[in-house]
Coordinates of C-alpha atoms and ligand atoms in Angstrom, one line a residue:
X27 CA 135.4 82.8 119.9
X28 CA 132.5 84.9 119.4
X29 CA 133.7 89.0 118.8
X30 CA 130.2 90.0 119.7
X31 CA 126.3 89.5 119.7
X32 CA 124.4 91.4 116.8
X33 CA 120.7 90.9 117.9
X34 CA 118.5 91.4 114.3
X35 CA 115.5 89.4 115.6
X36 CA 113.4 92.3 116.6
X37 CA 110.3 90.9 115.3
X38 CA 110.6 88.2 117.2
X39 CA 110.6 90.4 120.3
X40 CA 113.4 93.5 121.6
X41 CA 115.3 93.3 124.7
X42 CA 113.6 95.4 127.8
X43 CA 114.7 99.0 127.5
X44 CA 116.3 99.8 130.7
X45 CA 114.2 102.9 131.4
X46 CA 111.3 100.6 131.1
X47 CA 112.7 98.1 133.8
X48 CA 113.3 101.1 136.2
X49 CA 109.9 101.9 135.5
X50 CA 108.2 98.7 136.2
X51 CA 110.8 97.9 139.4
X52 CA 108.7 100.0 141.7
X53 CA 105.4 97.9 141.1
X54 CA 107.8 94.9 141.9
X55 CA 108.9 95.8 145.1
X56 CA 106.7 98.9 147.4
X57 CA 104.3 99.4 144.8
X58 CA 102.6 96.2 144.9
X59 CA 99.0 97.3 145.8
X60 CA 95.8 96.2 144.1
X61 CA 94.7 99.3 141.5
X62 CA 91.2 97.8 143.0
X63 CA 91.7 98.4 146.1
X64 CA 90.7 101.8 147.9
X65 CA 94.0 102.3 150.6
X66 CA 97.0 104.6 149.4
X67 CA 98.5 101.3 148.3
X68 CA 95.7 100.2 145.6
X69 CA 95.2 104.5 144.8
X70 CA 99.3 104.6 144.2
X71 CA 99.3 101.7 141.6
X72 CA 96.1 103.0 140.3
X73 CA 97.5 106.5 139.7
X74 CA 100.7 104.7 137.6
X75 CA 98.2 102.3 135.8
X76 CA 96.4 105.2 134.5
X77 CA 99.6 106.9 133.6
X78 CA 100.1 104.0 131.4
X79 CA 97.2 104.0 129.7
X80 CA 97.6 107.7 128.8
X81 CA 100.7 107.0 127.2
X82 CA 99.3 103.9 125.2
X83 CA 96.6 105.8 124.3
X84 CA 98.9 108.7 122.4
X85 CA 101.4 106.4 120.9
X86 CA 97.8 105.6 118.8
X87 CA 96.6 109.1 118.7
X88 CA 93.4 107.3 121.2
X89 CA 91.8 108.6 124.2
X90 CA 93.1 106.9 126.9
X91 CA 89.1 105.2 127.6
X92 CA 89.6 103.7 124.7
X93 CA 92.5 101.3 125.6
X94 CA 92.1 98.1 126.8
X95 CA 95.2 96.0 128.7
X96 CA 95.0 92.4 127.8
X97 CA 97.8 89.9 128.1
X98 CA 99.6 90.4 124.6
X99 CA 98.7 90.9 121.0
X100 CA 97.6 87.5 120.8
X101 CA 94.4 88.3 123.4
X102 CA 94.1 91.4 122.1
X103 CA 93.4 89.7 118.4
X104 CA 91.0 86.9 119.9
X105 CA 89.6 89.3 122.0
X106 CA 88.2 91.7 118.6
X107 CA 87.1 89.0 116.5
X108 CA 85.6 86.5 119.4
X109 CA 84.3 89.3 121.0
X110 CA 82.5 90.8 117.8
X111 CA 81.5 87.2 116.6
X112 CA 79.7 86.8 119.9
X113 CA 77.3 89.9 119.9
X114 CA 76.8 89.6 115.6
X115 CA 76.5 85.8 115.8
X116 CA 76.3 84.0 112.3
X117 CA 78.7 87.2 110.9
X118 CA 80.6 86.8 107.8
X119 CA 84.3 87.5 108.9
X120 CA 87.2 89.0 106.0
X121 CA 90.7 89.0 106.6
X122 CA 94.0 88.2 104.7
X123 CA 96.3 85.4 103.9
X124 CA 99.3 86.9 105.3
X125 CA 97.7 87.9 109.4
X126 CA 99.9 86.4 111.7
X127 CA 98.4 83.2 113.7
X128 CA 96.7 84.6 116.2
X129 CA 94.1 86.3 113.4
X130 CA 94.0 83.4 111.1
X131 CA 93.8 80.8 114.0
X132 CA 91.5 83.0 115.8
X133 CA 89.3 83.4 112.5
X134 CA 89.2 79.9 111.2
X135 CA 88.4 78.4 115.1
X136 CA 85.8 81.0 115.2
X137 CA 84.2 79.2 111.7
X138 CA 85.4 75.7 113.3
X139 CA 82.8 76.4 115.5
X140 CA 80.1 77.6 113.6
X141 CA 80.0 81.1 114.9
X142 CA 81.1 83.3 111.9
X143 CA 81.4 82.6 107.9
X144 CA 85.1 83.3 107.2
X145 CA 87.0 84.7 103.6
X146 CA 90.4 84.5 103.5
X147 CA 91.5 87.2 100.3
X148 CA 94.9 86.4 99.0
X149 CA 97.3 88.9 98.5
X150 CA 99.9 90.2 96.0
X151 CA 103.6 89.0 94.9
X152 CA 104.5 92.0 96.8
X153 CA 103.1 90.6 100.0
X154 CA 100.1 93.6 99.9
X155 CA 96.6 92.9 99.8
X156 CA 94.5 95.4 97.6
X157 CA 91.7 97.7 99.0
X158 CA 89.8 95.7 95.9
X159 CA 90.5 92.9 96.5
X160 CA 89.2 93.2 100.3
X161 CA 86.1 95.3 99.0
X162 CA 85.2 92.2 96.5
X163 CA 85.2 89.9 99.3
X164 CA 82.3 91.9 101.3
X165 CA 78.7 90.2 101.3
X166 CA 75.3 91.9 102.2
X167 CA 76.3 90.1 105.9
X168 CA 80.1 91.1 106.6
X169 CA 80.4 92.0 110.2
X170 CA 84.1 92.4 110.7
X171 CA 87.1 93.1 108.5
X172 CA 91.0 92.1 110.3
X173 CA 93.7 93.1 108.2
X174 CA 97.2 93.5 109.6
X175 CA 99.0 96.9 109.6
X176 CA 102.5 95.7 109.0
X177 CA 103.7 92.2 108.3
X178 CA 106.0 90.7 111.0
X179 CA 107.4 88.7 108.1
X180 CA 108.1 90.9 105.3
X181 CA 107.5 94.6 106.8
X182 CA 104.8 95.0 104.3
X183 CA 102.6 97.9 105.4
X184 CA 98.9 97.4 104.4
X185 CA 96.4 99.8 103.2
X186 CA 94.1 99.6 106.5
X187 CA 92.8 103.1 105.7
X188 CA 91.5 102.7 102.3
X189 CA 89.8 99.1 103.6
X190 CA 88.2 101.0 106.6
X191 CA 86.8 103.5 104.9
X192 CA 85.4 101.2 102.6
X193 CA 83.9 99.4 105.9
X194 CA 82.4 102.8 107.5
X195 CA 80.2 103.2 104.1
X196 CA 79.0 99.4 104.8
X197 CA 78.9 99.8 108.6
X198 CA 81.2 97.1 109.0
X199 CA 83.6 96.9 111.7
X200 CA 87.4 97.1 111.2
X201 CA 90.1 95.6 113.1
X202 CA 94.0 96.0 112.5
X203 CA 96.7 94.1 113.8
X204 CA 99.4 96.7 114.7
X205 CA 101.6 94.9 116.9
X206 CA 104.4 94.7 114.1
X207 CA 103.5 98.7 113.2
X208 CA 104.1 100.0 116.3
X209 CA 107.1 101.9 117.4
X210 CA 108.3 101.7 113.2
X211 CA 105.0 103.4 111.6
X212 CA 103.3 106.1 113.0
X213 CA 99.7 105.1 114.2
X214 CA 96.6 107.4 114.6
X215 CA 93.7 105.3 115.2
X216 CA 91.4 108.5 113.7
X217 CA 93.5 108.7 110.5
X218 CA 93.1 105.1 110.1
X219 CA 89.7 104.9 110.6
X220 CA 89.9 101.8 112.8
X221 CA 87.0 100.4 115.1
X222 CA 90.0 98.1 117.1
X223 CA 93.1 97.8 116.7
X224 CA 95.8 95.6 118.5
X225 CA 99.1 96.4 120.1
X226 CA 101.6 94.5 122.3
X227 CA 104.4 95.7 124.8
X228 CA 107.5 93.0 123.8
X229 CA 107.5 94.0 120.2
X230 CA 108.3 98.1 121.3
X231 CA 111.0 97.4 124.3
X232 CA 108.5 96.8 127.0
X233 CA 108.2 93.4 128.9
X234 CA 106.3 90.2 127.6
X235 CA 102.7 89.2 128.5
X236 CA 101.1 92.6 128.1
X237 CA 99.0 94.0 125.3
X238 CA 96.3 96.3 124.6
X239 CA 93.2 96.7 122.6
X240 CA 91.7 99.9 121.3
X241 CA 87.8 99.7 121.0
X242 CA 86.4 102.7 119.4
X243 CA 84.1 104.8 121.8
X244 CA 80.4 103.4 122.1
X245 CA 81.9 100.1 120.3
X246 CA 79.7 97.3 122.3
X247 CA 82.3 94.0 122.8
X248 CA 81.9 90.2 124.6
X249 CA 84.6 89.7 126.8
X250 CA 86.2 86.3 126.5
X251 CA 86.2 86.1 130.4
X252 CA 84.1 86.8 133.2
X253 CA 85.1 88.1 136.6
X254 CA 85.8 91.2 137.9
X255 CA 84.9 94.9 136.7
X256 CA 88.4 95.2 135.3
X257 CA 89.3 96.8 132.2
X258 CA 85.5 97.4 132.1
X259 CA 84.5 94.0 132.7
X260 CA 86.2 93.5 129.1
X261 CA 89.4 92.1 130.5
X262 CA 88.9 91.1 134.2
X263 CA 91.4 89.8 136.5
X264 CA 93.6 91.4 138.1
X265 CA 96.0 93.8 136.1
X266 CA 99.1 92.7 135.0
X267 CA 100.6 96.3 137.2
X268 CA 104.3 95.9 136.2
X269 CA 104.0 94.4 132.7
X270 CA 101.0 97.6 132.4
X271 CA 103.6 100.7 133.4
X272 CA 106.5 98.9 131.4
X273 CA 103.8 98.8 128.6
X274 CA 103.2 102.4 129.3
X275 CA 107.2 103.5 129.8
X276 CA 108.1 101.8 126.8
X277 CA 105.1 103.5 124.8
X278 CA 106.4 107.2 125.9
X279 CA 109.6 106.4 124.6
X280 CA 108.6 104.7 121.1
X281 CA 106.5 108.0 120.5
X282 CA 108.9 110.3 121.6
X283 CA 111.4 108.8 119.7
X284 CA 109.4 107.5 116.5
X285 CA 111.0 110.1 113.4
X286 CA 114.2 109.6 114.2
X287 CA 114.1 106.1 115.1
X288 CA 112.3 105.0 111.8
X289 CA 114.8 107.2 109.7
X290 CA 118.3 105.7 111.7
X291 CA 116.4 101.8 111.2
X292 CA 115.9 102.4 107.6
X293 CA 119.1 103.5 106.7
X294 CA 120.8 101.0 108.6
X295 CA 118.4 98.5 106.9
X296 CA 118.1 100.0 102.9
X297 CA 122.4 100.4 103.5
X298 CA 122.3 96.6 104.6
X299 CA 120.1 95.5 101.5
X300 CA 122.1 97.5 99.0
X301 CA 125.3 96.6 99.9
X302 CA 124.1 92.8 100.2
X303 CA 122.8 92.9 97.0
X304 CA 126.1 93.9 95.3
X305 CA 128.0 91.8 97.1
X306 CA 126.3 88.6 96.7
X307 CA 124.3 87.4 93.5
X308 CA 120.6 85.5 93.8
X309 CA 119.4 87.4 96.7
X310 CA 115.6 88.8 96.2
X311 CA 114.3 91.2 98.8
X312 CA 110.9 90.2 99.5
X313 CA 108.3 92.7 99.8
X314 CA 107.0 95.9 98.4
X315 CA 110.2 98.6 98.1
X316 CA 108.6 101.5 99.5
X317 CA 105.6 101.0 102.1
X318 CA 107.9 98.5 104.5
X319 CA 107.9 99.3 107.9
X320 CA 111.7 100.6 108.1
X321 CA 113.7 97.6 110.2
X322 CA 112.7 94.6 107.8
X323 CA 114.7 92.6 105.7
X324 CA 112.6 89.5 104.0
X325 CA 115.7 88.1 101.9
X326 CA 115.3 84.6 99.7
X327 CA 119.2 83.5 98.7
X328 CA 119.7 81.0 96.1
X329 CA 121.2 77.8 96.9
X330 CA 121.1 78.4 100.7
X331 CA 118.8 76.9 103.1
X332 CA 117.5 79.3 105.7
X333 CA 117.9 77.0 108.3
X334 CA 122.0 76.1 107.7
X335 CA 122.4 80.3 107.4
X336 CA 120.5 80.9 110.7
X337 CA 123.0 78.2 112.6
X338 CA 125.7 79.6 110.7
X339 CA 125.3 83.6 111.9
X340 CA 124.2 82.2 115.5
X341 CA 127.9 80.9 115.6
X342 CA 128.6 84.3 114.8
X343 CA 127.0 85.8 117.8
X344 CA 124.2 87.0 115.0
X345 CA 120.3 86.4 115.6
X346 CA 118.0 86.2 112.8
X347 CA 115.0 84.0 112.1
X348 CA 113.7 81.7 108.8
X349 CA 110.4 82.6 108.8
X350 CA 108.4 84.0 111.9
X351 CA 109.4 83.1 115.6
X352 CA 106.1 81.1 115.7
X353 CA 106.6 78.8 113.0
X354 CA 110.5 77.8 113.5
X355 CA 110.8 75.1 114.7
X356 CA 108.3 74.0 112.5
X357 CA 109.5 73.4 109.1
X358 CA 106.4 74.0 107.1
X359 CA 106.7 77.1 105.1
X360 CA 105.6 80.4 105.9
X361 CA 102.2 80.8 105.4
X362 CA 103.0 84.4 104.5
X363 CA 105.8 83.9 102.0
X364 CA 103.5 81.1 100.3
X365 CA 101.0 83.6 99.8
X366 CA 103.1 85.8 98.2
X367 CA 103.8 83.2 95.7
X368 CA 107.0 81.5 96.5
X369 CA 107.0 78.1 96.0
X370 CA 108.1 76.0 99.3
X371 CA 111.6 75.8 98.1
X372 CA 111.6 79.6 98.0
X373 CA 110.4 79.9 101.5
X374 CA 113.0 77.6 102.7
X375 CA 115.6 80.0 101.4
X376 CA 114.0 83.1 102.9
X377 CA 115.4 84.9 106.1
X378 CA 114.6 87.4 108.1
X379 CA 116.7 90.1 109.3
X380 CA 114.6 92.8 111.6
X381 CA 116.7 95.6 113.0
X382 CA 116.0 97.6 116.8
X383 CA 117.1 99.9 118.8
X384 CA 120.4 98.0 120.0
X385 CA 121.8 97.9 116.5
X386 CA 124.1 100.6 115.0
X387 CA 126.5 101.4 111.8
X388 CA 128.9 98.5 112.8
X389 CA 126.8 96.2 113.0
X390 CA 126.0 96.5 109.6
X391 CA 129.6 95.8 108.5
X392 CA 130.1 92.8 110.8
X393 CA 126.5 91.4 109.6
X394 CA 127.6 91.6 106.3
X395 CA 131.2 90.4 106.2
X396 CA 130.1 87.2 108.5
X397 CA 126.9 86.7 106.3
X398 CA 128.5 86.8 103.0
X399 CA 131.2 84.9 103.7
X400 CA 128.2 81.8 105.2
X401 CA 126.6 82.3 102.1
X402 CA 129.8 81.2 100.1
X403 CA 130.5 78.3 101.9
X404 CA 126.6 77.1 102.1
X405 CA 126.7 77.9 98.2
X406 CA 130.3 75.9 98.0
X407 CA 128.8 72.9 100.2
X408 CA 125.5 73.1 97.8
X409 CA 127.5 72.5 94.9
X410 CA 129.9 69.6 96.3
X411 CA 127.0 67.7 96.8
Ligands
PLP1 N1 100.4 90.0 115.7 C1 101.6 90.1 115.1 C2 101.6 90.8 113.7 C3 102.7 89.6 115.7 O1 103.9 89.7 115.0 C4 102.7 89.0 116.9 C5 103.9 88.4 117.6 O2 104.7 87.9 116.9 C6 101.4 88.9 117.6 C7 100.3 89.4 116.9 C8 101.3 88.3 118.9 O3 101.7 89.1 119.9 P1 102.0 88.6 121.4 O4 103.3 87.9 121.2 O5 102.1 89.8 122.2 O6 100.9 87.6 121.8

């Protein structure tokens, strides 16, 4: 019998908040006008789809003309480096080994098909990529530099300010993945001297599908579709109205809640991790010790395979991943934790543990009794073989 259901995949995606849901049931049900269309029904929705994108807009310290909706972090990523690669054709691209798929895919189809130059700049044991190290990749023809705000694997905050100031000078463009940032880290596209930067709804309590893209004012972009005049002919089609005000409910809360809910993560997290650490020997947190966003745990445990431990804890009623949502499944190593150094063997003893808004204290107890006492018996099974 399961005693209860400790959710620490928050990475992966959070549950809906339930304000957000009573936000977004309206647009379900009476509300389901066309923000295009001129009648009370189309002005009503239009009215609550710009009330959205004021929200967005100040949980990044943007203008709300500068926010984009787009289907999910995923388009929004595509969307900046397609959409720059298409107006500075031949450009040289730089990003990082450790961007989540839908930079690195985006990037590398982008050079599959002969549109950009692409650099790839590795990063250090610590999972950070240096300001230098990024500066040293620039040529006379960089266009656009993507490199991720926080990792979704490791937490590891990046030094996206440094890297765009560097960019200004050279009148590149910068682009930053935020998704795993936001709602942990506090964002101000100004302080961070970003051109665009990418955000999605699931990862901050707000529904799935639905994902915005800040494009600094004047910024010129290709959209990757044509149609309509939506979204200023950048995104057309027809919005996405209740995934849009869930976006913008769930943005309203992240913001207003941002202090105290990045100091009550990290001390349920650092608490976890310290206590871990003296109960059980061989476990290496992964990732720098300061400069993580606060909810991540990147843990590589000697003698355990991440896989057996995940199965283990969901018997438990406990969720946690090996590796990132995208790749399990798929039992190559993280590209992330490879880059970092660990061998493959490593990487298949690495979880991840990524704490939200539906965990508390006791969960941290439970986690840990449960967890330590899998770890025993996968070490105990280990060394019967
Ligand atoms: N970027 C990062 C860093 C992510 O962690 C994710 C999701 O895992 C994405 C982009 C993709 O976002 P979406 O699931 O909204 O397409």
């Amino acid at each position: 019998m399961i005693e209860r259901q400790v959710y620490l995949d928050n990475n992966a995606t959070t549950p809906l908040l339930p304000e957000v849901l009573q936000a977004m049931m309206p647009l379900l049900t009476e509300h389901f006008g066309n923000p295009s269309s001129a009648h009370g029904w189309g002005r009503r929705v239009r009215v609550l789809v710009d009330e959205a994108r004021r929200n967005v807009a100040t949980l990044i310290g943007a203008r709300p003309s500068t926010v984009l909706f787009t289907s999910g972090g995923t388009e929004a990523d595509n969307l900046a480096l397609r959409g720059v690669a298409a107006l500075r054709p031949g450009t040289h691209i730089v990003t990082t080994a450790i961007e989540h798929h839908a930079v690195l895919e985006g990037a590398k189809a982008l050079e599959h098909e002969g549109l950009v130059r692409l650099s790839v700049v590795p990063v250090g044991a610590d999972g950070v990529v240096s300001a230098e190290a990024i500066v040293d990749a620039l040529e006379p023809d960089t266009g656009l530099v993507s490199v991720m705000l926080a990792n979704n694997e490791t937490g590891a905050l990046q030094p996206v300010a440094q890297i765009a100031a560097a960019c200004r000078r050279r009148q590149i463009l910068m682009h930053t993945d935020a998704v795993q940032a936001a709602g942990k880290h506090p964002i101000d596209v100004e302080q961070l001297g970003v051109d665009l930067l990418s955000i999605s709804a699931h990862k901050i309590g707000g529904p799935k599908g639905v994902g915005a893209l800040y494009l600094r004012p004047g910024l010129k972009l290709n959209p990757l579709h044509h149609g309509g005049n939506q979204e200023r002919g950048l995104r057309p089609g027809t919005e996405n109205t209740a995934g849009i005000v869930g976006f913008g409910a769930a943005a309203q809360l992240a913001k207003a809640n941002l202090d105290e809910e990045c100091l009550r993560l990290k001390s349920l997290r650092d608490g976890f991790e310290r206590e871990l650490l003296r109960r059980v020997d061989g476990v290496r947190v992964n990732g720098p010790q300061e400069g993580r966003v606060p909810n991540t745990s990147s843990l590589t445990i000697r003698d355990v395979e991440a896989e057996a431990l995940l199965l283990m804890l969901d018997m438990e009623g406990i969720a946690i991943s090996a590796g990132s949502a995208c790749t399990t499944g798929a039992m190559a190593p993280s590209h992330v934790l490879t880059a970092m150094g660990l061998s493959a063997d490593e990487a298949h003893h690495t979880v991840r543990l990524a704490w939200g808004r539906s965990n508390g204290e006791t969960d941290v107890d439970y986690v840990l009794d449960r967890m330590v006492s899998a770890i025993d018996d996968l070490r105990l099974l280990a060394a019967a073989r």
